[in-house]
Coordinates of C-alpha atoms in Angstrom, one line a residue:
M24 CA -5.4 5.8 14.1
A25 CA -6.1 3.9 17.8
I26 CA -6.4 0.1 16.7
Q27 CA -9.3 -1.2 18.6
S28 CA -10.6 -4.1 16.4
V29 CA -9.4 -6.8 14.0
G30 CA -10.5 -8.7 11.3
V31 CA -8.9 -12.0 10.5
V32 CA -9.6 -14.8 7.4
G33 CA -9.3 -17.0 7.2
A34 CA -9.3 -19.5 10.6
G35 CA -6.7 -21.8 8.9
Q36 CA -3.1 -22.6 11.4
M37 CA -2.2 -19.3 11.3
G38 CA -5.0 -17.2 11.3
N39 CA -6.2 -19.0 15.0
G40 CA -3.5 -18.4 16.7
I41 CA -3.8 -14.5 14.8
A42 CA -6.7 -14.6 15.9
H43 CA -5.2 -16.0 19.8
V44 CA -2.4 -13.3 20.5
F45 CA -5.0 -10.3 19.3
A46 CA -7.7 -11.3 21.6
L47 CA -5.1 -12.0 23.8
A48 CA -3.5 -8.5 23.6
G49 CA -6.6 -6.5 24.2
Y50 CA -8.7 -6.9 21.0
N51 CA -11.8 -7.4 19.7
V52 CA -11.5 -10.1 16.7
L53 CA -13.7 -10.6 14.5
M54 CA -12.6 -14.3 12.9
T55 CA -14.9 -15.4 9.6
D56 CA -14.5 -19.2 7.2
I57 CA -15.8 -20.3 4.6
S58 CA -16.7 -23.8 6.8
Q59 CA -18.9 -22.8 9.5
D60 CA -16.1 -27.0 11.1
A61 CA -13.7 -24.5 10.2
L62 CA -14.5 -22.3 13.2
D63 CA -15.2 -24.3 15.2
K64 CA -12.2 -26.7 15.0
A65 CA -10.7 -23.1 15.7
M66 CA -12.5 -21.7 18.4
K67 CA -11.6 -25.3 20.5
L68 CA -7.7 -25.0 19.2
V69 CA -7.0 -21.3 20.7
A70 CA -9.0 -22.3 24.2
K71 CA -6.7 -25.7 24.0
N72 CA -3.7 -23.2 23.2
L73 CA -4.8 -20.5 25.6
D74 CA -5.3 -23.8 28.0
R75 CA -1.3 -24.8 27.6
Q76 CA -0.3 -21.2 29.0
V77 CA -2.0 -21.0 31.6
K78 CA -0.8 -24.5 32.8
G79 CA 2.9 -22.8 31.9
E80 CA 1.8 -19.9 34.2
K81 CA 2.5 -17.7 31.5
I82 CA -1.1 -16.4 31.9
T83 CA -3.9 -16.3 34.2
E84 CA -7.7 -18.2 33.9
A85 CA -9.0 -15.0 34.4
E86 CA -6.7 -13.2 30.7
K87 CA -7.9 -17.0 29.6
D88 CA -11.3 -16.0 29.6
A89 CA -11.7 -12.3 28.6
A90 CA -9.5 -13.7 25.8
L91 CA -11.8 -16.3 24.0
G92 CA -14.5 -13.8 25.4
R93 CA -13.2 -11.3 22.9
I94 CA -13.1 -13.6 19.9
A95 CA -16.8 -13.6 17.2
T96 CA -17.0 -15.9 13.7
T97 CA -19.0 -15.2 11.3
L98 CA -18.8 -17.1 7.6
T99 CA -19.3 -13.6 6.7
L100 CA -16.9 -12.2 5.1
T101 CA -18.1 -9.0 4.7
D102 CA -19.1 -8.1 8.1
L103 CA -15.1 -7.7 8.3
G104 CA -15.8 -4.6 6.8
K105 CA -16.3 -2.7 10.6
C106 CA -13.0 -4.3 11.7
D107 CA -10.8 -0.9 12.3
L108 CA -7.6 -3.6 10.8
I109 CA -8.6 -6.5 8.4
I110 CA -5.5 -9.2 8.4
E111 CA -5.5 -11.9 5.4
A112 CA -4.6 -15.9 6.7
A113 CA -6.1 -16.9 3.2
T114 CA -4.3 -19.8 0.8
E115 CA -1.2 -18.9 0.0
K116 CA -2.9 -18.5 -3.8
E117 CA -2.6 -14.9 -5.3
A118 CA -6.2 -14.9 -7.3
V119 CA -7.6 -16.2 -3.6
K120 CA -6.6 -12.7 -1.8
S121 CA -6.7 -10.3 -4.3
K122 CA -10.6 -11.8 -5.1
I123 CA -11.4 -11.0 -1.0
F124 CA -9.5 -8.3 -0.7
E125 CA -12.3 -7.1 -3.5
E126 CA -15.3 -8.6 -1.8
L127 CA -14.9 -6.4 1.0
L128 CA -13.5 -2.8 -0.5
P129 CA -17.7 -1.7 -0.5
H130 CA -17.8 -2.6 2.3
L131 CA -14.7 -1.4 4.5
K132 CA -14.7 2.3 6.4
P133 CA -12.1 5.1 5.2
E134 CA -9.5 4.7 8.1
T135 CA -9.4 0.4 7.7
I136 CA -6.2 -1.3 7.2
L137 CA -5.4 -4.1 4.8
T138 CA -2.6 -6.3 5.7
S139 CA -1.8 -9.6 4.3
N140 CA 0.1 -12.5 5.8
T141 CA 1.3 -13.0 2.9
S142 CA 4.8 -15.8 3.5
S143 CA 6.0 -14.4 -0.9
I144 CA 3.3 -12.4 -2.2
S145 CA 4.4 -9.3 -3.8
I146 CA 2.8 -6.9 -1.2
T147 CA 2.8 -3.7 -4.0
R148 CA 0.5 -5.8 -6.1
L149 CA -2.0 -6.9 -3.9
A150 CA -2.1 -3.4 -3.1
S151 CA -2.5 -2.4 -6.0
R152 CA -5.7 -3.8 -6.9
T153 CA -7.7 -1.8 -4.1
D154 CA -8.5 1.8 -3.3
R155 CA -6.2 2.4 -0.5
P156 CA -2.8 1.2 -1.7
E157 CA -1.0 3.2 0.9
K158 CA -3.4 1.4 3.5
F159 CA -2.1 -1.5 3.1
M160 CA 0.9 -3.6 4.6
G161 CA 2.4 -7.6 4.2
F162 CA 1.8 -8.3 8.3
H163 CA 3.8 -12.0 8.2
F164 CA 3.6 -14.1 11.3
M165 CA 5.0 -16.7 11.3
N166 CA 4.0 -20.3 12.5
P167 CA 2.9 -20.9 15.0
V168 CA 1.9 -17.5 15.7
P169 CA 1.7 -17.6 19.9
I170 CA 5.2 -19.2 20.4
M171 CA 7.1 -17.0 17.5
Q172 CA 8.8 -13.7 18.2
L173 CA 9.0 -12.1 15.3
V174 CA 6.3 -10.2 12.6
E175 CA 7.8 -8.8 9.2
L176 CA 6.0 -5.6 8.2
I177 CA 6.3 -4.9 4.6
R178 CA 5.7 -2.2 2.6
G179 CA 4.1 -1.8 -0.2
I180 CA 5.9 0.8 -3.0
A181 CA 2.5 3.3 -1.7
T182 CA 2.3 2.2 1.7
D183 CA 1.9 5.6 3.7
E184 CA 4.4 6.9 6.6
E185 CA 1.0 7.0 9.5
T186 CA 0.1 3.0 8.3
Y187 CA 3.4 1.4 8.8
N188 CA 4.1 4.1 12.2
T189 CA 0.4 2.3 13.3
L190 CA 1.3 -1.3 12.3
L191 CA 4.8 -1.4 14.4
E192 CA 2.9 0.1 17.1
V193 CA 0.5 -3.0 16.8
V194 CA 3.1 -5.2 16.5
E195 CA 4.4 -4.5 20.2
N196 CA 1.0 -4.1 21.8
I197 CA 1.0 -7.3 20.9
G198 CA 3.9 -9.0 22.8
K199 CA 5.9 -9.5 19.3
T200 CA 9.3 -8.0 17.4
A201 CA 8.6 -6.1 14.0
A202 CA 11.4 -6.0 11.6
T203 CA 10.5 -4.0 8.7
A204 CA 11.3 -5.5 5.2
E205 CA 11.3 -4.6 1.6
D206 CA 8.5 -5.7 -0.7
F207 CA 10.7 -8.6 -2.9
P208 CA 9.9 -11.8 -3.4
A209 CA 9.7 -13.4 0.1
F210 CA 10.7 -11.0 2.1
I211 CA 13.5 -11.9 4.4
V212 CA 12.3 -15.6 6.4
N213 CA 11.9 -17.6 3.5
R214 CA 13.9 -15.5 0.8
I215 CA 16.4 -17.3 3.1
L216 CA 15.2 -20.6 5.0
I217 CA 13.3 -22.1 2.2
P218 CA 15.8 -22.3 0.0
M219 CA 18.2 -23.9 2.7
I220 CA 14.6 -26.4 3.0
N221 CA 14.7 -26.7 -0.9
E222 CA 19.0 -27.2 -0.6
A223 CA 18.3 -30.0 2.0
V224 CA 15.7 -32.3 -0.6
Y225 CA 18.1 -31.7 -3.7
T226 CA 20.7 -33.4 -1.3
L227 CA 18.2 -36.0 -0.4
Y228 CA 17.3 -37.1 -4.1
E229 CA 21.0 -36.6 -4.9
G230 CA 21.6 -39.4 -2.6
V231 CA 24.1 -37.6 -0.7
G232 CA 22.6 -38.3 2.5
S233 CA 19.5 -40.2 3.7
V234 CA 16.4 -38.3 5.2
K235 CA 17.3 -39.2 8.7
S236 CA 21.3 -37.8 8.1
I237 CA 20.3 -34.9 6.5
D238 CA 17.8 -33.6 9.9
Q239 CA 20.3 -34.5 12.0
S240 CA 23.2 -33.3 10.2
M241 CA 22.1 -29.6 10.7
K242 CA 19.6 -30.2 14.5
L243 CA 23.9 -31.7 15.4
G244 CA 25.9 -29.5 13.0
A245 CA 24.3 -26.5 13.1
N246 CA 22.2 -26.4 16.1
W247 CA 19.5 -26.3 14.2
P248 CA 16.5 -27.1 16.9
M249 CA 14.8 -28.9 14.2
G250 CA 16.5 -30.8 10.7
P251 CA 15.8 -28.7 7.2
L252 CA 13.4 -31.7 5.4
E253 CA 10.6 -32.2 8.9
L254 CA 10.8 -28.5 8.6
G255 CA 9.6 -28.6 5.4
D256 CA 6.2 -31.3 6.6
F257 CA 5.8 -29.4 9.6
I258 CA 5.5 -25.9 6.9
G259 CA 3.5 -27.8 4.5
L260 CA 5.9 -29.2 0.9
D261 CA 3.1 -27.4 -1.5
T262 CA 4.1 -23.4 1.1
C263 CA 7.7 -24.8 0.2
L264 CA 6.6 -24.8 -3.6
A265 CA 5.0 -22.2 -3.5
I266 CA 7.6 -20.0 -1.7
M267 CA 10.4 -20.6 -4.2
N268 CA 7.9 -21.1 -7.6
V269 CA 7.8 -17.1 -6.5
L270 CA 11.0 -16.7 -5.4
H271 CA 12.1 -18.9 -8.8
D272 CA 9.5 -16.4 -11.1
G273 CA 10.2 -12.9 -9.5
L274 CA 13.9 -13.2 -9.6
A275 CA 14.8 -15.2 -12.4
D276 CA 17.4 -16.7 -11.4
T277 CA 18.4 -20.8 -11.2
K278 CA 19.0 -21.1 -7.3
Y279 CA 16.1 -21.1 -7.0
R280 CA 14.5 -23.8 -9.1
P281 CA 12.1 -26.3 -7.1
C282 CA 13.9 -29.2 -6.9
P283 CA 12.3 -32.0 -8.2
L284 CA 11.9 -34.1 -5.4
L285 CA 9.9 -31.3 -3.8
V286 CA 7.6 -31.0 -6.8
K287 CA 6.7 -34.8 -7.5
Y288 CA 5.9 -35.0 -3.0
V289 CA 3.4 -32.0 -3.8
E290 CA 2.0 -33.8 -6.5
A291 CA 1.4 -37.4 -4.8
G292 CA -0.3 -35.4 -1.9
W293 CA 2.6 -36.0 0.3
L294 CA 2.3 -31.9 1.5
G295 CA 4.3 -32.4 5.1
R296 CA 2.3 -33.0 8.8
K297 CA -1.4 -32.1 7.9
S298 CA -1.8 -35.2 5.7
G299 CA 0.0 -37.3 7.6
R300 CA 3.5 -37.6 5.6
G301 CA 6.2 -36.1 3.1
F302 CA 10.1 -36.6 4.3
Y303 CA 8.1 -39.0 7.4
D304 CA 5.3 -40.8 7.7
Y305 CA 3.2 -39.7 10.5
S306 CA 0.7 -42.7 10.6
G307 CA 1.9 -43.7 13.4
E308 CA 3.5 -43.0 16.9
T309 CA 6.9 -42.0 15.6
P310 CA 7.6 -39.6 12.3
V311 CA 9.7 -42.4 10.3
P312 CA 11.5 -41.0 7.0
T313 CA 9.9 -42.0 3.7
R314 CA 13.5 -42.1 2.3

């Protein structure tokens, strides 16, 4: 089927980026959130990021205006029922995601494709709670969405070939590259990346190195653009912990045990950049290591 309209559930960090790239690619986007404030902030951020692309001569002023004109917002989740494709980008909690799909189901067109931007939760399990498991897929964007080139496409056990091919074409249309992943805990990127961040936290926890020396070692010794602890702060330490728990529970292997220090930071509300403090303190002009 031809996708023309896209519904985005959640106007946070991922949702507004997804709305941005789809609108820029010519799709009509309807974005929803539970808060008008979140929707207003998202629209301001999309405009700011489009402005940045204009300044960098990636797009024209006319393309920016056209993209903004294609994004509408609503506080009513069920308004998204008329869309051809729905991308759920709400918080990384399975119960919340399931409730969203449950509320949407009676309002969907028969041909609407449902997807989740989850970074780790079972697509098969989410799909099984809907009336269309064959039209359900994982559609995992990387952060920040307008910049990062990869989209992980995750098939549930029931996903049909038509749905997969349709989304493959959509990824191409928005100028991204698809990597196909099987539906196992954390898929490809986070299956590899998050345990690396967790191991960096263990390295700190065991006193092998300080925050500065760990990040510096990986930036200069492994050519990482960002150190693992800095990256953990950027992703959100609560998200890192949630993914480690999914890996630990889903694969039952002790190598995926979340570091106690990571757990402690999350318990303290030190979640990284979004809370102003994580492995770095972001209250000043320059981030300062907290350990």
